[in-house]
Amino acid sequence: MRTWTTEERYRVLHSADEIIGLHEKIVSSEYRQKFHVQPITGLSSDPNGFVYHKGTWHLYYQYCPWGAVHGLKFWYHVTSTDLVHWTNAGIGMWPDTFFDNKGCHSGSAFSAGDDLYLFYTGNHRDENWVRTPYTCAAKLGPDGKPVKLPEPLFGPRPDYSEHQRDPKIVYVPEQKKYFIFIGAQSMDKKGRALIYTSESLLEGWKFAGELKVPGFEDFGGMWECPCIVRISGKDILIFSPQYTKLPGRAESTNHNIYMIGSMDYETLTFTPDDTYHYLDFGFDFYAAQFAANVNDPEMAVLIGWIGLPDNHYPTEEEDWEGSMSVPRELRLVNGRLVQSPPAAFGRILKDAVPGDGKLLKTCQVEIRLPEGENPSEDFTLKLFTKADGSGGMSFAYDAASKIITADKTGMDLRYNQQVGEVLPVPLDDALKKIRILIDSCSAELFLNDGAATFTTHVYPTAGEHFYTLTGPGAAGAIVTVREILPSVKDDFVV
Ligand code: FRU
């Protein structure tokens, strides 16, 4: 693994010429994604500024151009009209002011009439490397480039640590006010979210108080990327608690969770209906964000980063890493959250063929387990095995407990071993359906129509393109495979 000096990580990018060579080098990598948004060079991490604005979906992501390393962050911009086909639009925000001199960190967007606004964290560091996070805003100009406000909306509070960032803006019609949620950490290193409010998008912001989540006063060491949305009369709060281990997540200290409940903007209290849930049970899913301005009372749209902070992946050797997940539609069904690929996903699916034990490089695999009481017995699905069925990533379903055990120790390329290569995926109901979306270096599993999801990076080597389905519970299962057509152009646009 390459080591980077601070100077190298925070090198300022001046022109496209400086990275075209890097793009040309990586573009032929066998692991470049075909239907996922990925960095043109270097690193992509958190999704940012996800919004539906005048018929177009805008998405930005945290982008570090120089390599697969966390350094000077830009926002890279992509657009789509259907959440499936994405076009690179170039760097959408440059760290070029005093307030964001060491990076434009994560944030959100908001569409108001003809105007699109971006809210982000200006990561300022002084000559002694002391950090001051500012909450900054910009408005998109007619050329689609952001025009930054000359001053931040507000600076950090002195009674919290330097970790105050990731503004998520929401409008609350009952109060005719905007609210910004900020991920934060208390002085004694506990996860918090702070709330600011204003009647106007770009001025008058005041600190309203700390978000109260009864029962979760001391949960995790920092709440990154808090985000909230209202669907079917409920509020869904998500955030990425960090610096803590959680049950069933092996040695990982980075998680992405959700709670269903109700948000009272008068008392700044989010009351969860029950406990927290994992947004995704896979090895690599983080910093998810809801799209703003979806305006569907029954559905939210979410996207996450396939990757985790402090983890390392094989394509780092090629100077790039990370990708966005497939966007997901979220609904509440019988009080439970279900997630599914976007409605238009079918546009890139070729005709179904019966599964013959082979995976295509990009494909959807659908497995229907027998109807009735079954599967009352166990079975094991192995993806990315060798031709003889050995190796691969296995998903062993235990019918009695309704727990799948995901195990990636059989893959040729192993990495992040210290974080854990085996994870449980507990289900509420017996496993009936599995839908898997496989791209060049990722797999996303939607279990029981998205009642649970599992997202992972995976880097199959040349021979690892087969699957097996074995065990008594799999008798009579129907497997269909559909090739997935490319939907994201790997264009070099800066
Ligand atoms: C989450 C995060 C955010 C921050 C950004 C910096 O992965 O740490 O809290 O704004 O990444 O890239």
XYZ file of C-alpha atoms and ligand atoms in Angstrom, residues 45-46 62 70 73 105-106 121 165-166 222 224-225 242 286-287 305 309, ligand 1:
30
model
C -16.414 8.609 -1.174
C -19.624 10.140 0.236
C -16.529 13.497 -2.464
C -8.446 10.924 1.556
C -11.741 16.950 -1.408
C -16.504 18.275 2.593
C -19.897 16.591 2.497
C -18.651 21.905 4.909
C -19.903 18.855 9.395
C -22.122 17.412 6.643
C -19.333 10.842 15.800
C -21.378 11.489 10.159
C -23.812 12.492 7.442
C -18.293 6.166 13.762
C -21.558 4.191 4.203
C -22.548 7.867 4.334
C -20.895 5.043 -0.895
C -13.454 5.121 5.862
C -17.720 10.686 5.810
C -16.885 11.954 5.924
C -17.731 13.171 6.213
C -16.884 14.282 5.660
C -16.309 13.647 4.438
C -14.936 14.120 4.058
O -17.099 9.705 5.075
O -15.867 11.804 6.882
O -18.076 13.315 7.561
O -17.607 15.431 5.362
O -16.268 12.265 4.688
O -14.564 13.546 2.836
